[in-house]
Amino acid sequence: MKNYYIVDDGKTKLLKFNKLDEFNDKLELAISLKSYNNGFKYEIDKDVRLTKFDRISQSLKIDKEQIILPKQEHTDNIKILDEKDIINNKWNTIKDTDGLITNVRKAFLATTFADCTPLFFYDPVKNVIANIHSGWLGTTKKIGAKAVDMLINKMECNPKNILCFIGPHIRKDHFLVNDDVKEIFETTFKNLCKSYDIIENTELYNERGKQYRIDTTLINKIMLKEKGILEENIYDCDLCTVCNKDIFHSYRVEGKKYEVNTGIIYLK
Ligand SMILES: [Zn+2]
């Protein structure tokens, strides 16, 4: 059974997780689909980018100027935002950051992605949220695991209470890489490779040579569980952005002119 549903209000199509309906009064988590021209190119002018949030902010009934979107650089940098940061939020001034954490209400944490893995965290006991962008590079930097460490050590969360939601991203079947990237995964996850099928050999070749498949979804799930997140608290929508290229933006499908999907999480 699907653990998500899609809301179409004529302005946007938004993916939401069934599990979070029970926290409806406390929290919102929504991921935009590419319908209604809600995608955008990250590098475009910031004012144009802001207009791209018109529909999404109307659908969620939030102020688009208050959306906090960091400049993602495939780092493992995560910023904890306090009340003061939220008040001082100037549109798009957080640089070099791929994850945001807060316990402040009405702090609209956004990240964008097109094949990269969006990880969202919610601790209903401590009322803390996190929005993490984990591309393949971020995954090798273990940004998801780092987020859990920060939730535990800086926000006093008990990992057993933390719910994790995994959004649409490129899945193993479509994530083909060459030796260079394969070797990074092999080195970084040496121990995991012994116990899990993280890297799969294929008979495929491209102009750069032999190709391999990497299961970044599995790597992220294992890392989260090693940090104490319970298996039953990980909600993966199981959607691949490449397989579902008609409804989600995908870098692999769209190439250099790719646009991005947006994931927004906030405490009400
Ligand atoms: Zn796929």
Coordinates of C-alpha atoms and ligand atoms in Angstrom, one line a residue:
M1 CA 0.0 0.0 0.0
K2 CA 1.2 3.5 -0.8
N3 CA 2.3 5.5 2.2
Y4 CA 1.7 8.8 0.4
Y5 CA -1.0 10.7 -1.5
I6 CA -1.0 13.5 -4.0
V7 CA -3.1 16.6 -3.5
D8 CA -4.2 18.6 -6.6
D9 CA -5.8 21.9 -5.8
G10 CA -5.6 23.4 -9.3
K11 CA -2.5 25.5 -8.3
T12 CA 0.0 22.7 -7.4
K13 CA 0.3 19.0 -7.0
L14 CA 1.8 18.2 -3.7
L15 CA 3.0 14.8 -2.3
K16 CA 2.2 14.2 1.3
F17 CA 2.8 11.3 3.6
N18 CA -0.2 9.4 5.1
K19 CA 1.6 9.1 8.5
L20 CA 1.7 12.8 9.0
D21 CA -2.1 13.2 8.8
E22 CA -2.1 12.4 12.5
F23 CA 0.1 15.4 13.1
N24 CA -1.9 17.6 10.9
D25 CA -2.3 20.3 13.6
K26 CA 1.4 20.4 14.3
L27 CA 3.3 19.9 11.1
E28 CA 3.3 20.2 7.3
L29 CA 5.5 18.3 4.9
A30 CA 4.9 18.7 1.2
I31 CA 6.9 17.9 -1.9
S32 CA 6.0 19.6 -5.2
L33 CA 5.4 17.7 -8.4
K34 CA 6.4 19.2 -11.8
S35 CA 2.8 19.9 -12.7
Y36 CA 1.6 23.6 -13.1
N37 CA 5.1 24.7 -13.9
N38 CA 6.3 24.7 -10.3
G39 CA 9.8 23.6 -11.1
F40 CA 12.6 26.0 -11.6
K41 CA 16.2 26.2 -12.6
Y42 CA 18.2 26.8 -9.4
E43 CA 20.6 29.2 -11.0
I44 CA 18.0 31.6 -12.2
D45 CA 17.7 35.1 -10.7
K46 CA 16.5 35.0 -7.1
D47 CA 13.4 37.2 -7.8
V48 CA 12.3 34.9 -10.6
R49 CA 13.0 32.0 -8.3
L50 CA 10.8 33.6 -5.7
T51 CA 7.9 33.9 -8.1
K52 CA 8.3 30.2 -8.7
F53 CA 7.1 29.8 -5.1
D54 CA 3.9 31.7 -5.8
R55 CA 1.7 28.7 -6.3
I56 CA 3.2 26.5 -3.7
S57 CA 2.9 29.2 -1.0
Q58 CA -0.7 29.8 -2.0
S59 CA -1.5 26.1 -1.8
L60 CA 0.2 25.9 1.7
K61 CA -1.2 29.3 2.7
I62 CA 2.2 30.5 3.7
D63 CA 4.2 33.7 2.9
K64 CA 6.6 32.9 0.1
E65 CA 9.0 35.5 1.4
Q66 CA 9.3 33.5 4.6
I67 CA 10.4 30.3 2.8
I68 CA 14.0 29.5 3.8
L69 CA 15.9 27.9 0.9
P70 CA 19.7 27.4 1.4
K71 CA 22.1 27.5 -1.5
Q72 CA 22.8 23.8 -1.7
E73 CA 26.3 22.8 -2.7
H74 CA 26.4 19.0 -2.1
T75 CA 28.1 19.6 1.2
D76 CA 27.4 18.0 4.6
N77 CA 26.8 21.4 6.2
I78 CA 23.7 21.6 8.3
K79 CA 22.5 24.7 10.0
I80 CA 20.3 24.9 13.1
L81 CA 18.0 27.9 12.9
D82 CA 16.8 29.7 16.0
E83 CA 14.1 32.3 16.5
K84 CA 16.6 35.1 15.6
D85 CA 17.7 33.4 12.4
I86 CA 14.0 33.1 11.3
I87 CA 13.2 36.7 12.0
N88 CA 16.3 37.8 10.2
N89 CA 15.7 35.5 7.2
K90 CA 16.5 37.4 4.1
W91 CA 15.5 35.5 1.0
N92 CA 18.1 33.0 0.1
T93 CA 21.0 34.2 2.2
I94 CA 22.0 30.9 3.6
K95 CA 25.0 29.7 1.6
D96 CA 26.9 26.5 1.2
T97 CA 24.3 24.5 3.2
D98 CA 22.5 21.3 2.5
G99 CA 20.5 20.8 5.6
L100 CA 18.3 22.8 8.0
I101 CA 17.1 22.0 11.5
T102 CA 14.8 24.0 13.7
N103 CA 12.3 23.8 16.6
V104 CA 10.9 27.2 15.7
R105 CA 7.2 27.3 14.6
K106 CA 6.5 28.8 11.1
A107 CA 10.1 28.4 9.9
F108 CA 9.4 27.1 6.4
L109 CA 12.4 24.9 5.6
A110 CA 12.9 24.2 1.9
T111 CA 15.3 22.2 -0.2
T112 CA 15.2 21.4 -3.9
F113 CA 16.2 18.2 -5.7
A114 CA 16.1 16.5 -9.0
D115 CA 17.3 12.9 -8.4
C116 CA 19.1 13.7 -5.1
T117 CA 17.6 12.2 -2.0
P118 CA 15.4 14.4 0.2
L119 CA 15.4 13.3 3.8
F120 CA 12.9 14.9 6.2
F121 CA 12.9 14.3 10.0
Y122 CA 10.3 15.0 12.6
D123 CA 10.5 14.4 16.3
P124 CA 6.9 14.8 17.7
V125 CA 8.2 14.7 21.3
K126 CA 10.7 17.5 21.0
N127 CA 8.9 19.2 18.2
V128 CA 12.0 19.4 16.0
I129 CA 12.2 19.2 12.2
A130 CA 15.0 18.8 9.7
N131 CA 15.1 19.1 5.9
I132 CA 18.2 17.4 4.3
H133 CA 19.4 17.3 0.7
S134 CA 21.4 14.2 0.2
G135 CA 22.7 13.8 -3.3
W136 CA 25.1 11.0 -4.1
L137 CA 28.0 13.2 -2.9
G138 CA 26.1 14.2 0.2
T139 CA 25.4 10.6 0.9
T140 CA 29.1 9.8 0.7
K141 CA 29.6 12.6 3.2
K142 CA 26.9 10.9 5.4
I143 CA 24.8 14.1 5.7
G144 CA 21.7 12.1 6.8
A145 CA 23.6 10.4 9.6
K146 CA 25.1 13.8 10.6
A147 CA 21.6 15.2 10.8
V148 CA 20.5 12.5 13.2
D149 CA 23.7 13.2 15.3
M150 CA 22.7 16.8 15.5
L151 CA 19.1 16.1 16.4
I152 CA 20.4 13.9 19.2
N153 CA 23.3 16.0 20.5
K154 CA 22.1 19.6 19.8
M155 CA 18.3 19.2 19.9
E156 CA 18.1 16.6 22.7
C157 CA 16.0 14.2 20.5
N158 CA 15.7 10.5 21.4
P159 CA 16.4 8.7 18.1
K160 CA 13.6 6.3 18.9
N161 CA 11.1 9.1 18.6
I162 CA 12.4 10.5 15.3
L163 CA 10.3 9.9 12.2
C164 CA 12.1 10.0 8.9
F165 CA 10.5 10.6 5.5
I166 CA 12.3 9.8 2.2
G167 CA 11.1 11.6 -0.8
P168 CA 11.3 10.7 -4.5
H169 CA 14.9 10.3 -5.8
I170 CA 16.8 8.3 -8.4
R171 CA 16.8 4.6 -7.4
K172 CA 19.4 1.9 -7.8
D173 CA 18.0 0.7 -11.2
H174 CA 18.7 4.1 -12.8
F175 CA 21.7 5.2 -10.8
L176 CA 24.5 4.1 -13.1
V177 CA 28.0 5.3 -12.4
N178 CA 31.5 4.7 -13.7
D179 CA 34.7 3.5 -11.8
D180 CA 35.5 6.9 -10.3
V181 CA 32.2 7.3 -8.4
K182 CA 32.0 3.6 -7.6
E183 CA 35.4 3.8 -6.0
I184 CA 34.3 6.6 -3.7
F185 CA 31.4 4.5 -2.5
E186 CA 33.6 1.5 -2.1
T187 CA 36.1 3.3 0.0
T188 CA 33.6 5.3 2.1
F189 CA 31.3 2.3 2.8
K190 CA 33.9 -0.4 2.9
N191 CA 32.3 -2.2 5.9
L192 CA 28.7 -1.9 4.6
C193 CA 29.8 -3.3 1.2
K194 CA 30.7 -6.6 3.0
S195 CA 27.2 -7.1 4.4
Y196 CA 24.9 -5.4 1.8
D197 CA 24.5 -5.3 -1.9
I198 CA 25.2 -1.6 -2.2
I199 CA 27.2 -1.8 -5.5
E200 CA 26.0 -4.0 -8.3
N201 CA 28.1 -4.9 -11.4
T202 CA 26.4 -4.5 -14.7
E203 CA 27.3 -5.5 -18.3
L204 CA 26.7 -1.9 -19.3
Y205 CA 29.3 0.5 -20.7
N206 CA 29.1 4.2 -21.7
E207 CA 31.7 6.4 -23.3
R208 CA 33.5 6.6 -19.9
G209 CA 33.7 2.8 -19.5
K210 CA 32.1 0.2 -17.4
Q211 CA 29.0 1.1 -15.4
Y212 CA 27.8 0.1 -11.9
R213 CA 24.6 0.5 -10.0
I214 CA 24.6 2.0 -6.5
D215 CA 21.9 1.7 -4.0
T216 CA 22.0 5.1 -2.2
T217 CA 18.5 4.5 -0.7
L218 CA 19.8 1.4 1.1
I219 CA 22.9 3.2 2.2
N220 CA 20.9 6.1 3.7
K221 CA 18.5 3.7 5.5
I222 CA 21.4 1.7 7.0
M223 CA 23.1 4.8 8.2
L224 CA 19.9 6.1 9.8
K225 CA 19.3 2.8 11.6
E226 CA 22.9 2.7 12.8
K227 CA 22.2 6.1 14.4
G228 CA 19.2 4.6 16.3
I229 CA 16.3 5.5 14.0
L230 CA 13.7 2.6 14.1
E231 CA 13.0 0.7 10.9
E232 CA 9.3 1.2 11.4
N233 CA 9.8 5.0 11.7
I234 CA 11.4 5.3 8.2
Y235 CA 8.7 6.1 5.6
D236 CA 10.0 5.8 2.1
C237 CA 7.6 6.8 -0.7
D238 CA 9.5 4.3 -2.9
L239 CA 9.2 6.6 -5.9
C240 CA 12.0 6.9 -8.5
T241 CA 12.4 10.3 -10.2
V242 CA 13.6 8.7 -13.4
C243 CA 10.8 6.1 -13.6
N244 CA 8.3 8.9 -12.7
K245 CA 9.8 11.5 -15.0
D246 CA 6.3 12.6 -16.1
I247 CA 5.5 13.8 -12.6
F248 CA 8.9 14.7 -11.1
H249 CA 11.9 16.6 -12.3
S250 CA 15.0 14.5 -12.9
Y251 CA 18.5 15.6 -13.7
R252 CA 19.3 12.4 -15.5
V253 CA 16.3 12.8 -17.7
E254 CA 16.3 16.5 -18.3
G255 CA 20.1 17.1 -18.6
K256 CA 21.7 20.5 -18.3
K257 CA 18.3 22.3 -18.5
Y258 CA 16.9 20.4 -15.6
E259 CA 14.5 22.0 -13.1
V260 CA 14.0 21.0 -9.5
N261 CA 11.3 19.7 -7.2
T262 CA 10.8 21.4 -3.8
G263 CA 10.3 19.8 -0.4
I264 CA 9.0 22.1 2.4
I265 CA 8.6 21.1 6.0
Y266 CA 7.5 23.3 8.9
L267 CA 6.0 23.4 12.3
K268 CA 2.6 25.1 12.4
Ligands
ZN1 ZN 13.8 4.5 -11.8

